[in-house]
Amino acid sequence: MRSSARFVARCALILLHTLCLMDGAKGQQQCTEMDYYYEYTECDSTGSRWRVAIPKHPGSCTGLPQPVRGTECTFSCKAGEFLEMSAQECTQCAAGSYSLGSGIRFDQWDTMPSGFSSLATSLGNDLHRDAQLSCNSSSWVPQGNYLESNRDECTVSLIYAVHLKKQGSVSFEYQYPDKTLLFEFFIQNDQCQEMDQSADTKWLKLTNHGEWATHTVDLKSGTNILYWRTGGVVMGSNVVKPVLLKNIQIEGVAYTSECFPCKAGTFSRAPGSSVCESCPRDTYSGHGASSCTPCNTSTQYAEEESAECKNRPPCSKKDYFQIHAPCDQEGKTKVMYKWIEPKICLEGVSGAETLPESGEQEECPPCNPGFYNNDTATCSPCPTGTYSDGLKPCQRCPAGTEPILGYEYKWWNVLPSNMKTSCFNVGNSKCDRMSGWEAARDHIHSGAGGSDNDYLILNIHVPGFKLPTSVSTQSVTEFGRITFEFETACTADCEFYFMMDINRKSTTVVQSWEKTQKRQTYTHVMTKNAPVSFTWAFQRTNQPSDVRRYVNDVARIFSITVTNAVDGVSSSCRACALSTQASSSGCVPCPPGHYIDSVTSKCLECPRNSYLQPHGTSGSDACKACGPASRSDKDHKLCYSDCHFTHTEGNVTLTFDFSLLGSAGSLMNGPKFTSKGTKYFHMFNISLCGGQDHMAVCSDNVTDVSVSSSQGEKAEGPSAVKTFICQSTIIPASRQGFHSALSSQSINLADTFLGATVDDNLDGIQARPALFPKKSKKVPDVNFFYRSLEGTSSCESGRSTVVTLRCNPEMSTKGVVSVPSECPEGTCDGCTFHFFWESSGACPTCTERDYHLIEGVCKGGHQDMLYVWTEPKLCIGGVTLPEKKTVPCEGMEFWTRLGAGMGIFTAVLLVCLTCYFWKKNKRLEYKYSRLVMSANKDCEMPVADSCAVMEGENEGDMEDEVVYTKPSLLGKLKAIASKGNGERYENVQLNSSHSKALVWS
C-alpha cells in the first residue's frame, strides 16, 4: 500500500508539473514529436508502469501528450526489434541497423559511449605526492575498434551502470598479454557493495599475444555497476602491454527503444537484423550502411571490415616472399618467389619493385634428424623403433638400446607439419598465413605482416612427453626440455616472446627479449607431463601506425629441439636396462633412483647422498654426488639439507641444528615506490631444510600476505612457483584501489641445493662476507648455496642464491632475515641474490666445553660444586648444565691446628738446640782460656821437638786433643775483607792434660 501511495503521489506530481508547463507556455508553439521523447516510470508493486513524455528542452513548447498506462514490466521485444514508444509495440529494425531485443551491445569505440566513465586512482593512495606523479592522465582510451587501457601502474577503472528487469549476463572480448598489469572484472550493486564472484570470473586469464578471449558473467536483476579495472607495479623502464577491450554485450534489459546503427565496415541488408555483417575484402561501408560499396581494385584496396578504400602503394621487397619447391629426384630444389596474398601493391609504377625470377636451382638441405629421404624427394619420419641422423637411412637400435624420441629441426626447406604460423593484428583483423613466419633453408624468420605492430606467431604443439623405458617417472623432475637458437635485429622497440600453454588453460610468457639480441640459445625444462603448446611471437613495435617503418626488423630461429615428445622421431639410441629373465630381451624400467650399468645393462641404485641426473649417460656417471652437508631423498631426485651441519677446525668440532629456525623463512622487503608513487613490497620465501614436501611457494593470485606456509601450499594455483627460494611482488590493499593484497610476478630463485659450507665459494658461486660485517669470529658463518637452472635474458646460466646464517644468542630462534643494505633488492647484479639470516638458532649445539665448574667454600665439611655457561654463551640446545652437587671436604680449622702444632714443635726444637750449642761453646771457651793462661806464664811458645810420637810414649796415654774449628760466618767475612793481603788463617787448638800446650796458626 505504501509503495502504491508513493506511485500515485509521483504520478500526481508529474501531472501537476505538466499542467504548470502548459499554463506557463501560453502563447508558445505546439510541441511536435521532435520536441520530446517517451520514458516509462518505475514499476509499482503490481508490475505496472506509466508512459510519460519528457521535453528535450523544458518550456520550449506546449501540448505534451498525456501520460498513459504502459506495457507490463516483464515485456520485451525479440532480437531484431525495438519497442516503438508511441504505439508501445515491437517494430522491426530498418536495414542498416540491428537490435538485440532485450540486450545492448557496444562495438564502436571512436569515442567513449554514453554511460561509460573512466576513473583513475593511485595504488599508493598518498595525497601528498608530487603533482607530476599523479594519475590524472591515465585512462581507458578509445581506439576505433577497441578500448585500450593505461600502460602504467595507476589503477584505472572503466565503469558502466545498467538496470536489469530480469536476470541476464554481460560478455566481452579482451586481450590481456602482460602479467605486469593486473586485470579484474567485478560487479557492484546500487549500494556500492561488491557482488559475490569466484576468482575465475573476477580475475581475467592471460591471452596469447594478438588473440582475443571472450569472458561471460551472469548478472542479477536490478542495478549492476560493472567495473573493468587494471593496475599493477611497473618497475624501471619496462614497456607494458595494455589490456584491450571490445564488443561489450549486456543481456537482460527490459526493452530497447531504438535500434543501433551498424558501425562503419559492417552492414545489415534486411530489416529485423540482430547482427551486422562485415564488409568483404575490397569493399567498404559507412555508418549505418545497408550494403557495402566496392573499391576501384585497379588502384585501391580495402581489408575486411573496412570503413574506406586505401590507395595501392608501389610494390616493394616486403610484398613478396621466397619459398623452396619440393626436392626433385636429383636432390635439387627451386627457389620460388611469390606475392604476399592478398596482393595490395602496384607493379609497373614509379619506384615499384618487380618480382624476382623464380626457378634457380639449389642443393636440397639434408633431412632433419629422425627423418630420411625415401627417394621420393621428400623427407619422411623414420618408422617406430628406428633412428636416423638425417643423412643415412633409418636403422634399428642395437640390442640393449632404445630410440630417443623428440624433434630436432635445424633445416628449414619448409615448415614442419606440426608447426603452425599466423599473424594477428592488435586491433581486429587476422593477418594472412604467409605473413607469419617463413622458411629460409638454414633458419626460419618473421614475415612482413600487415603492419608494424602485428604479432607474428609460430606455434608447435606437443601432446605429451614419454620418458625412456628405463627411466622411472617417479625419480625425475624433468620430463622433457625445449631448446632453440635465435637472434633478433631491430631498429625500433621490437620484442620477441617465448610462451607456453599447458593443458590449454592459460598462456604464460616464459621469457621475452627486447630490441636487438645476438645469436644465443635458450632452454626451458618441463617439470609436468601434460600436453603443451609452445609459441613464439615477434612484434616490431607496440605503437599502432598505418605507415610501415620497421619492415626490415626481423627475428630468426635457427634450430628447435624438443626431447621426449610422445609423437617425436628418433635421431639416436640410448642404453636401456635389460630384464633379468633369460626369456626376455626387451628393455625394462628401472626403479626410482637407479641407473643402468654400462657393463651388465642392469639397474643399480645410485650411491648414498647422490642424485640421478635427468640427462645422465649410462653408468655410474649418471649419478652425481650431492654437495657438502646435503643429502638426497630416497628416490635420488634432488639434494637437500636435513638442517644438520658439522664444522671441524683444529681439535674443535662444532655441530649445528638449523631445525630451530623453522621449516621456512619469509622476508617482506620494502616498501618501495614506483615512479607513480605506487607502494609495493618484495616477498621472499625461503625453505632452508627439507625436500620436495617442504618447498617454499609463491602464488600469482589475490592472497593475504599473512597466510601461513601451509595455507599457502594448499592455495597454490597453476601459476604458483614451488621451489627452495622464490620471490613475488606484493601490492598492499588500498581504499581506492584493490580491496585485498595482491601477489604477482612470482619468480624462481633457487631450485637446486648445492650445499652448505663455511667457505665463501662453492661451485662458482661467491658469497660476499663484506656485505654483512662480522664483529666476532668465534663462531663461523654458514653459507647455503643454491642455483636456479632456468636461464634468463640477463642471466644465461640462471640465477644463484647465497643464504648466510649467523649465530646471535641475543635474538630469537626464528631470527630475522634481511638483505644487504648496499643491495636493497637482495641482489647487486640481478643474478646472484644474498640473504642474511641472524638467529640464536644458527648457533652451534652446546657441548661440555661450553661450560665450566665453580667450587664453593668448604663449610662444615661440605663444599658446593656449581656449573655455569662460559660467557658469552654462543651455543643452543645440546647438553644441559650438570646439576649442582655437594661433596665432603676438609676445612681450614684442621689445617690451622696442624700448622700451630708444627710451629710450636719447631720452636721448642730450636730452643733445645740453642741451649745445647750454647753450653758446648762455653766449655770450649773455658778450655781455650786455660790454654792461653798457661802460655802466658812461660812468655813464649814451646817449640815442638817432633810432631811424631816419641819412643816411650804411649799413644793411648796421651790426653792431648786437636780441635779443628771452621771459621764462623763473621770470620769468613773478615777473611774476605783481608783477602787482598794474602792472609788466610785457620785456628787449631790443642788440648792436653799436660801443663804445656801448643797453638799455631
PDB file of C-alpha atoms in Angstrom, residues 119 132 139 207 221 242 374 610 704 820 874 987:
ATOM      1  CA  LEU A 119      38.272   6.721 -13.199  1.00  0.00           C
ATOM      2  CA  GLN A 132      53.688  15.218 -11.737  1.00  0.00           C
ATOM      3  CA  SER A 139      42.510   6.380 -18.566  1.00  0.00           C
ATOM      4  CA  THR A 207      45.829 -14.433 -23.562  1.00  0.00           C
ATOM      5  CA  SER A 221      18.122  -8.335 -11.828  1.00  0.00           C
ATOM      6  CA  PRO A 242      47.942  -2.610 -22.388  1.00  0.00           C
ATOM      7  CA  ASN A 374      62.996 -42.371 -49.291  1.00  0.00           C
ATOM      8  CA  SER A 610      73.694 -38.674  -4.770  1.00  0.00           C
ATOM      9  CA  ASP A 704      46.508 -12.349   2.152  1.00  0.00           C
ATOM     10  CA  PRO A 820      72.360  -6.262   2.213  1.00  0.00           C
ATOM     11  CA  LEU A 874      77.486 -18.997  21.818  1.00  0.00           C
ATOM     12  CA  ASN A 987     142.994 -21.972  64.111  1.00  0.00           C
TER      13      ASN A 987
END
